[in-house]
Amino acid sequence: MSRLRSVVAGFGSALPRARVTNDDLVARGVETSDEWIRQRTGIAGRYMADADETTVSLATSAARAALDRAGMGPDDVDLIVLGTTTPDDTFPASATQVQAALGIHHGFAFDVQAVCSGFVYALAMADNCLRLGQARAALVIGAETFTRLLDWEDRTTCVLFGDGAGAVVLRAEEGTGTNADRGILTTHLHSDGRHRDALYVDGGPSTTGTVGHVRMKGQEVFRHAVNRLAEVVDEALTATGIRPDEIDWLVPHQANRRIIDAMGRKLGLPPEKVVVTVDRHANTSAASIPLALAEAAADGRIQPGQLVLIEAMGGGFTWGSSLIRW
Ligand code: UT7
């Protein structure tokens, strides 16, 4: 029996113009230090969107680059799934605005809101649509202007985040149904809304009428992240029968270097098999994994046919993993 697989046909990314170092934040009056931020998080800098750079403009740039890489045009894509917590407008969906900007006038487009797990969720939704035959090719995008949600008086959160976008093109192709197929081999999603107060934004259209600011109980999130991510990675390995030593690349959500290192150690992966961008991008929420995928694929680390494990955890809580044969 043949099986449809969602195969990665292209990738792309976009970062805002302005690079902001930890020392720049100190110069702007944030009560922190380069040493504290590097030690606790591994972050050295982040990119911050100017007023003319938005989630939709960054997402559109990343999507264009991904289509170019795939050798595909607007007519070839009939689905856009965009993971974001920072849409340009409360509605319409940023995905439909990207659709219009790319000149795509058919198919369907929608946003997925799962905060830092947004790309894993978006990938899973697109994979389901492709394998069910609801679309033939999809743009899956993670894009954020997360710095718009920061309270610059709150040093426990404002030093952690950055802006950016990454995208992949998925194309439905016939596979054999084995782990040797190229494409998404498995996806696993979870959420538990009881943890709302550990990581949230204190505003919204239906409550305050504002976008609000990020609030986080960092240590609580850290503890849950390490445990939940280990579980959801195990799920992906168990579902496919793939052993950790078969994984070519771990491309984790980039929130904290300590969490990334802990996951690499749990899987017994040497550091050179773990893709790290948190040092330069900080935490870009739903954009962090596709930014890291695009960087490692563009510089030749991730090669077609290799096995890539992605995992993320974010507000909600939400968390998820996927194994992709690139
Ligand atoms: O993407 C969604 C998922 N998010 C995450 O995964 C984030 C998970 N959490 C974390 O990454 C870490 O918990 C943080 C990086 C947020 C914080 O690191 P920590 O080691 O848990 O630090 P802490 O919150 O325990 O704070 C330690 C100290 C405190 O001072 P006292 O009370 O010990 O005197 C803080 O007030 O560091 C202080 N502190 C700072 N000092 C300088 C907190 N923020 C800063 C800062 N600069 N920016």
Short mmCIF file of C-alpha atoms and ligand atoms in Angstrom, two decimals:
data_model
loop_
_atom_site.label_atom_id
_atom_site.label_comp_id
_atom_site.label_asym_id
_atom_site.label_seq_id
_atom_site.Cartn_x
_atom_site.Cartn_y
_atom_site.Cartn_z
CA MET A 1 0.00 0.00 0.00
CA SER A 2 1.45 3.38 -0.94
CA ARG A 3 1.26 6.27 1.47
CA LEU A 4 1.34 10.02 0.97
CA ARG A 5 4.22 11.77 2.72
CA SER A 6 4.77 15.50 3.27
CA VAL A 7 8.27 16.02 1.86
CA VAL A 8 10.35 19.15 2.54
CA ALA A 9 10.91 20.76 -0.87
CA GLY A 10 12.33 24.12 0.25
CA PHE A 11 13.19 26.30 3.22
CA GLY A 12 13.79 29.97 3.92
CA SER A 13 14.09 32.52 6.68
CA ALA A 14 14.02 36.24 7.40
CA LEU A 15 15.41 38.33 10.24
CA PRO A 16 14.76 42.00 11.01
CA ARG A 17 17.50 44.50 10.10
CA ALA A 18 18.40 45.52 13.65
CA ARG A 19 20.67 43.33 15.75
CA VAL A 20 20.52 44.14 19.46
CA THR A 21 23.20 42.81 21.82
CA ASN A 22 22.88 42.25 25.55
CA ASP A 23 25.04 45.33 26.12
CA ASP A 24 22.66 47.33 23.91
CA LEU A 25 19.85 46.38 26.33
CA VAL A 26 21.96 47.55 29.28
CA ALA A 27 22.61 50.82 27.42
CA ARG A 28 18.85 51.19 26.93
CA GLY A 29 18.38 51.03 30.71
CA VAL A 30 17.44 47.38 31.34
CA GLU A 31 18.81 46.37 34.77
CA THR A 32 20.78 43.37 33.58
CA SER A 33 24.22 42.34 32.36
CA ASP A 34 25.69 40.51 29.39
CA GLU A 35 27.20 38.03 31.84
CA TRP A 36 23.84 37.16 33.52
CA ILE A 37 22.01 36.71 30.21
CA ARG A 38 24.76 34.55 28.68
CA GLN A 39 25.17 32.39 31.79
CA ARG A 40 21.46 31.74 32.38
CA THR A 41 20.28 31.49 28.77
CA GLY A 42 23.18 31.35 26.29
CA ILE A 43 21.76 34.43 24.55
CA ALA A 44 24.25 37.00 23.23
CA GLY A 45 21.97 38.96 20.91
CA ARG A 46 18.61 39.08 19.17
CA TYR A 47 17.03 40.77 16.14
CA MET A 48 14.28 43.30 16.74
CA ALA A 49 11.73 44.42 14.20
CA ASP A 50 11.45 48.12 13.40
CA ALA A 51 8.02 49.69 12.94
CA ASP A 52 7.99 48.88 9.21
CA GLU A 53 8.82 45.21 9.82
CA THR A 54 5.89 43.04 10.85
CA THR A 55 5.03 39.38 11.31
CA VAL A 56 3.43 39.34 7.85
CA SER A 57 6.38 41.06 6.13
CA LEU A 58 8.93 38.72 7.77
CA ALA A 59 6.74 35.67 7.05
CA THR A 60 6.34 36.71 3.42
CA SER A 61 10.12 37.09 2.96
CA ALA A 62 10.77 33.69 4.52
CA ALA A 63 8.02 32.08 2.42
CA ARG A 64 9.37 33.62 -0.81
CA ALA A 65 12.84 32.29 -0.05
CA ALA A 66 11.40 28.82 0.64
CA LEU A 67 9.44 28.81 -2.63
CA ASP A 68 12.57 29.92 -4.54
CA ARG A 69 14.59 27.09 -3.01
CA ALA A 70 11.88 24.62 -3.96
CA GLY A 71 11.76 25.99 -7.51
CA MET A 72 8.04 26.58 -7.00
CA GLY A 73 5.77 29.55 -7.66
CA PRO A 74 2.49 30.88 -6.21
CA ASP A 75 0.42 28.56 -8.42
CA ASP A 76 2.09 25.51 -6.91
CA VAL A 77 1.00 26.08 -3.29
CA ASP A 78 -2.59 25.52 -2.14
CA LEU A 79 -2.19 25.70 1.65
CA ILE A 80 -0.49 28.12 4.08
CA VAL A 81 -0.31 27.35 7.79
CA LEU A 82 1.31 30.08 9.87
CA GLY A 83 2.28 29.60 13.50
CA THR A 84 2.28 32.93 15.32
CA THR A 85 1.36 34.58 18.61
CA THR A 86 1.94 38.06 17.24
CA PRO A 87 -0.31 38.44 14.17
CA ASP A 88 -0.33 41.80 12.38
CA ASP A 89 -4.03 42.18 13.21
CA THR A 90 -6.45 40.41 15.53
CA PHE A 91 -8.07 39.36 12.26
CA PRO A 92 -7.83 38.47 9.41
CA ALA A 93 -5.28 35.70 9.90
CA SER A 94 -1.73 36.71 9.05
CA ALA A 95 -1.61 33.59 6.84
CA THR A 96 -4.20 35.08 4.48
CA GLN A 97 -2.20 38.32 4.33
CA VAL A 98 0.91 36.32 3.39
CA GLN A 99 -1.22 34.50 0.80
CA ALA A 100 -2.21 37.84 -0.76
CA ALA A 101 1.35 39.21 -0.62
CA LEU A 102 2.62 36.13 -2.47
CA GLY A 103 -0.09 36.43 -5.12
CA ILE A 104 -1.73 33.13 -4.21
CA HIS A 105 -5.45 33.31 -5.01
CA HIS A 106 -6.53 29.71 -4.51
CA GLY A 107 -6.42 27.10 -1.75
CA PHE A 108 -6.68 28.07 1.92
CA ALA A 109 -4.61 29.73 4.65
CA PHE A 110 -4.92 29.94 8.41
CA ASP A 111 -2.97 30.81 11.57
CA VAL A 112 -2.14 28.43 14.39
CA GLN A 113 -1.73 29.79 17.90
CA ALA A 114 0.40 27.52 20.08
CA VAL A 115 3.02 30.10 21.13
CA CYS A 116 6.52 28.55 21.09
CA SER A 117 5.12 25.21 19.85
CA GLY A 118 3.48 27.04 16.94
CA PHE A 119 5.73 25.65 14.21
CA VAL A 120 5.40 22.03 15.37
CA TYR A 121 1.62 22.45 15.52
CA ALA A 122 1.53 24.15 12.09
CA LEU A 123 3.68 21.40 10.60
CA ALA A 124 1.37 18.72 12.01
CA MET A 125 -1.74 20.48 10.64
CA ALA A 126 -0.21 20.88 7.18
CA ASP A 127 1.01 17.26 7.20
CA ASN A 128 -2.52 16.07 8.03
CA CYS A 129 -4.03 18.15 5.21
CA LEU A 130 -1.49 16.88 2.68
CA ARG A 131 -1.81 13.25 3.64
CA LEU A 132 -5.62 13.50 3.47
CA GLY A 133 -5.40 14.99 -0.01
CA GLN A 134 -6.93 18.33 1.05
CA ALA A 135 -3.92 20.12 -0.46
CA ARG A 136 -0.96 19.18 -2.65
CA ALA A 137 1.71 21.58 -1.42
CA ALA A 138 1.90 23.71 1.71
CA LEU A 139 3.89 26.60 3.06
CA VAL A 140 4.46 26.07 6.78
CA ILE A 141 5.67 29.22 8.47
CA GLY A 142 6.66 30.26 11.98
CA ALA A 143 6.81 34.05 12.28
CA GLU A 144 6.88 36.42 15.23
CA THR A 145 7.40 40.00 16.24
CA PHE A 146 7.50 38.82 19.83
CA THR A 147 9.36 41.88 21.09
CA ARG A 148 6.09 43.83 20.64
CA LEU A 149 4.77 41.88 23.66
CA LEU A 150 7.64 42.72 26.00
CA ASP A 151 7.47 44.83 29.12
CA TRP A 152 10.84 46.61 29.11
CA GLU A 153 10.50 47.17 32.88
CA ASP A 154 10.45 43.40 33.47
CA ARG A 155 14.05 42.21 33.20
CA THR A 156 13.05 38.59 33.86
CA THR A 157 11.37 38.38 30.43
CA CYS A 158 12.49 41.27 28.20
CA VAL A 159 16.03 39.94 27.72
CA LEU A 160 14.85 36.56 26.45
CA PHE A 161 13.02 37.15 23.16
CA GLY A 162 13.61 38.23 19.57
CA ASP A 163 11.85 38.52 16.21
CA GLY A 164 12.09 36.58 12.94
CA ALA A 165 10.47 34.10 10.58
CA GLY A 166 11.23 30.75 9.00
CA ALA A 167 9.34 28.67 6.45
CA VAL A 168 9.36 25.28 4.77
CA VAL A 169 7.52 24.10 1.66
CA LEU A 170 5.97 20.66 2.00
CA ARG A 171 4.94 18.68 -1.07
CA ALA A 172 2.75 15.57 -1.01
CA GLU A 173 4.64 12.65 -2.52
CA GLU A 174 3.96 8.94 -2.64
CA GLY A 175 6.09 7.01 -0.17
CA THR A 176 6.31 3.39 0.87
CA GLY A 177 5.12 3.93 4.44
CA THR A 178 8.50 3.04 5.95
CA ASN A 179 11.03 5.14 7.87
CA ALA A 180 13.16 5.21 4.71
CA ASP A 181 10.65 7.58 3.06
CA ARG A 182 11.55 11.23 2.77
CA GLY A 183 9.11 13.52 4.58
CA ILE A 184 7.40 13.83 7.94
CA LEU A 185 7.50 10.42 9.60
CA THR A 186 5.54 11.27 12.74
CA THR A 187 4.17 14.22 14.75
CA HIS A 188 3.05 14.36 18.40
CA LEU A 189 1.16 17.24 19.99
CA HIS A 190 0.05 17.97 23.56
CA SER A 191 -1.43 20.78 25.61
CA ASP A 192 -2.46 21.26 29.24
CA GLY A 193 -4.34 24.49 29.92
CA ARG A 194 -3.98 24.17 33.68
CA HIS A 195 -0.56 25.83 33.35
CA ARG A 196 -1.90 29.07 31.89
CA ASP A 197 -0.54 31.21 34.72
CA ALA A 198 3.06 30.03 34.28
CA LEU A 199 3.38 31.73 30.87
CA TYR A 200 0.81 34.13 29.45
CA VAL A 201 0.12 37.61 28.14
CA ASP A 202 -1.83 39.95 30.43
CA GLY A 203 -4.10 41.30 27.72
CA GLY A 204 -6.30 40.34 24.80
CA PRO A 205 -9.15 41.50 22.54
CA SER A 206 -11.88 40.04 24.74
CA THR A 207 -10.49 41.05 28.14
CA THR A 208 -8.48 44.26 28.21
CA GLY A 209 -8.72 45.29 24.58
CA THR A 210 -4.92 45.51 24.51
CA VAL A 211 -2.25 43.06 23.35
CA GLY A 212 -0.74 42.86 26.84
CA HIS A 213 2.74 41.89 28.01
CA VAL A 214 4.45 38.54 28.49
CA ARG A 215 4.47 37.21 32.05
CA MET A 216 6.44 34.10 32.96
CA LYS A 217 7.35 32.00 35.98
CA GLY A 218 10.70 31.07 34.47
CA GLN A 219 11.73 28.25 36.78
CA GLU A 220 8.34 26.53 36.56
CA VAL A 221 8.44 26.69 32.76
CA PHE A 222 12.03 25.44 32.74
CA ARG A 223 11.17 22.40 34.90
CA HIS A 224 8.15 21.44 32.81
CA ALA A 225 10.03 22.00 29.54
CA VAL A 226 12.79 19.52 30.39
CA ASN A 227 10.29 16.82 31.48
CA ARG A 228 7.58 17.26 28.84
CA LEU A 229 10.10 17.54 25.99
CA ALA A 230 11.82 14.30 27.05
CA GLU A 231 8.41 12.56 27.04
CA VAL A 232 7.31 13.86 23.65
CA VAL A 233 10.65 12.98 22.05
CA ASP A 234 10.29 9.44 23.45
CA GLU A 235 6.84 9.28 21.86
CA ALA A 236 8.26 10.10 18.43
CA LEU A 237 11.01 7.49 18.81
CA THR A 238 8.61 4.81 20.08
CA ALA A 239 6.07 5.51 17.31
CA THR A 240 8.70 5.03 14.60
CA GLY A 241 11.04 2.53 16.26
CA ILE A 242 13.91 4.91 15.55
CA ARG A 243 16.86 4.84 17.98
CA PRO A 244 18.46 8.08 19.26
CA ASP A 245 21.77 7.15 17.59
CA GLU A 246 19.99 7.16 14.19
CA ILE A 247 19.11 10.86 14.56
CA ASP A 248 21.32 13.08 12.40
CA TRP A 249 20.13 16.44 13.78
CA LEU A 250 18.26 17.67 16.83
CA VAL A 251 16.67 21.03 15.98
CA PRO A 252 15.00 22.10 19.23
CA HIS A 253 12.98 25.18 20.07
CA GLN A 254 15.51 27.83 21.04
CA ALA A 255 14.46 29.18 24.45
CA ASN A 256 17.44 28.48 26.65
CA ARG A 257 20.83 26.89 25.96
CA ARG A 258 20.57 24.91 29.21
CA ILE A 259 17.32 23.25 28.07
CA ILE A 260 18.80 22.54 24.62
CA ASP A 261 21.93 20.97 26.15
CA ALA A 262 19.83 18.88 28.55
CA MET A 263 17.82 17.45 25.64
CA GLY A 264 20.97 16.67 23.65
CA ARG A 265 22.43 14.86 26.69
CA LYS A 266 19.20 12.89 27.29
CA LEU A 267 19.36 11.61 23.72
CA GLY A 268 23.10 10.91 23.96
CA LEU A 269 23.75 13.19 20.98
CA PRO A 270 27.14 14.90 20.64
CA PRO A 271 26.85 18.73 20.68
CA GLU A 272 27.79 18.93 16.98
CA LYS A 273 24.51 17.17 16.09
CA VAL A 274 22.41 19.81 17.89
CA VAL A 275 21.51 22.96 15.95
CA VAL A 276 21.79 26.06 18.15
CA THR A 277 20.72 29.58 17.20
CA VAL A 278 19.55 30.87 20.59
CA ASP A 279 22.92 32.64 21.03
CA ARG A 280 22.22 34.93 18.06
CA HIS A 281 18.39 34.90 17.73
CA ALA A 282 17.26 34.55 21.37
CA ASN A 283 13.78 33.00 21.73
CA THR A 284 11.72 33.79 18.63
CA SER A 285 8.79 31.63 19.75
CA ALA A 286 7.15 29.89 16.74
CA ALA A 287 9.90 31.13 14.42
CA SER A 288 12.81 29.54 16.27
CA ILE A 289 12.69 26.02 14.78
CA PRO A 290 12.17 27.01 11.12
CA LEU A 291 14.89 29.67 11.49
CA ALA A 292 17.26 26.99 12.82
CA LEU A 293 16.21 24.45 10.16
CA ALA A 294 16.76 26.99 7.38
CA GLU A 295 20.18 27.99 8.74
CA ALA A 296 21.44 24.42 9.09
CA ALA A 297 20.04 23.34 5.70
CA ALA A 298 21.42 26.42 3.93
CA ASP A 299 24.94 25.96 5.30
CA GLY A 300 24.95 22.29 4.28
CA ARG A 301 24.72 20.66 7.69
CA ILE A 302 21.26 19.14 7.11
CA GLN A 303 21.37 17.05 3.93
CA PRO A 304 18.50 15.43 2.00
CA GLY A 305 17.75 11.97 3.39
CA GLN A 306 18.96 12.77 6.91
CA LEU A 307 16.82 12.29 10.00
CA VAL A 308 15.84 15.50 11.82
CA LEU A 309 14.12 15.62 15.21
CA ILE A 310 12.30 18.81 16.21
CA GLU A 311 10.69 19.55 19.58
CA ALA A 312 9.16 22.58 21.30
CA MET A 313 7.29 23.66 24.40
CA GLY A 314 5.48 26.91 25.08
CA GLY A 315 2.64 28.82 26.69
CA GLY A 316 -0.58 26.93 27.35
CA PHE A 317 1.32 24.75 28.07
CA THR A 318 1.67 23.34 24.58
CA TRP A 319 4.39 20.95 23.46
CA GLY A 320 5.19 18.67 20.56
CA SER A 321 7.74 16.82 18.46
CA SER A 322 8.22 15.60 14.93
CA LEU A 323 10.65 13.33 13.11
CA ILE A 324 11.40 14.37 9.55
CA ARG A 325 13.43 12.54 6.90
CA TRP A 326 14.79 15.71 5.19
O1 UT7 B 1 9.76 29.52 25.01
C1 UT7 B 1 8.86 29.18 26.00
C2 UT7 B 1 9.53 28.41 27.02
N1 UT7 B 1 10.30 29.28 27.88
C3 UT7 B 1 11.32 28.78 28.51
O2 UT7 B 1 11.65 27.64 28.27
C4 UT7 B 1 12.02 29.61 29.54
C5 UT7 B 1 12.35 28.73 30.68
N2 UT7 B 1 12.99 29.40 31.80
C6 UT7 B 1 14.26 29.90 31.71
O3 UT7 B 1 14.87 29.86 30.67
C7 UT7 B 1 14.89 30.43 32.98
O4 UT7 B 1 14.08 30.12 34.07
C8 UT7 B 1 15.15 31.96 32.95
C9 UT7 B 1 16.27 32.24 31.96
C10 UT7 B 1 13.89 32.69 32.55
C11 UT7 B 1 15.60 32.45 34.32
O5 UT7 B 1 16.76 31.74 34.74
P1 UT7 B 1 16.83 31.17 36.23
O6 UT7 B 1 18.14 30.54 36.37
O7 UT7 B 1 15.61 30.31 36.45
O8 UT7 B 1 16.81 32.50 37.09
P2 UT7 B 1 15.79 32.95 38.21
O9 UT7 B 1 14.48 33.29 37.63
O10 UT7 B 1 15.82 31.94 39.31
O11 UT7 B 1 16.47 34.27 38.73
C12 UT7 B 1 17.72 34.25 39.42
C13 UT7 B 1 18.13 35.64 39.84
C14 UT7 B 1 17.03 36.40 40.57
O12 UT7 B 1 17.66 37.16 41.60
P3 UT7 B 1 17.64 36.68 43.13
O13 UT7 B 1 16.19 36.58 43.49
O14 UT7 B 1 18.33 35.34 43.14
O15 UT7 B 1 18.39 37.76 43.82
C15 UT7 B 1 16.46 37.32 39.55
O16 UT7 B 1 15.91 38.50 40.11
O17 UT7 B 1 18.42 36.45 38.68
C16 UT7 B 1 17.68 37.68 38.74
N3 UT7 B 1 17.37 38.07 37.38
C17 UT7 B 1 18.17 38.83 36.62
N4 UT7 B 1 19.37 39.41 36.86
C18 UT7 B 1 19.94 40.09 35.84
C19 UT7 B 1 16.26 37.76 36.66
N5 UT7 B 1 16.34 38.30 35.42
C20 UT7 B 1 17.53 38.95 35.39
C21 UT7 B 1 18.16 39.70 34.37
N6 UT7 B 1 19.37 40.24 34.65
N7 UT7 B 1 17.64 39.86 33.13
#
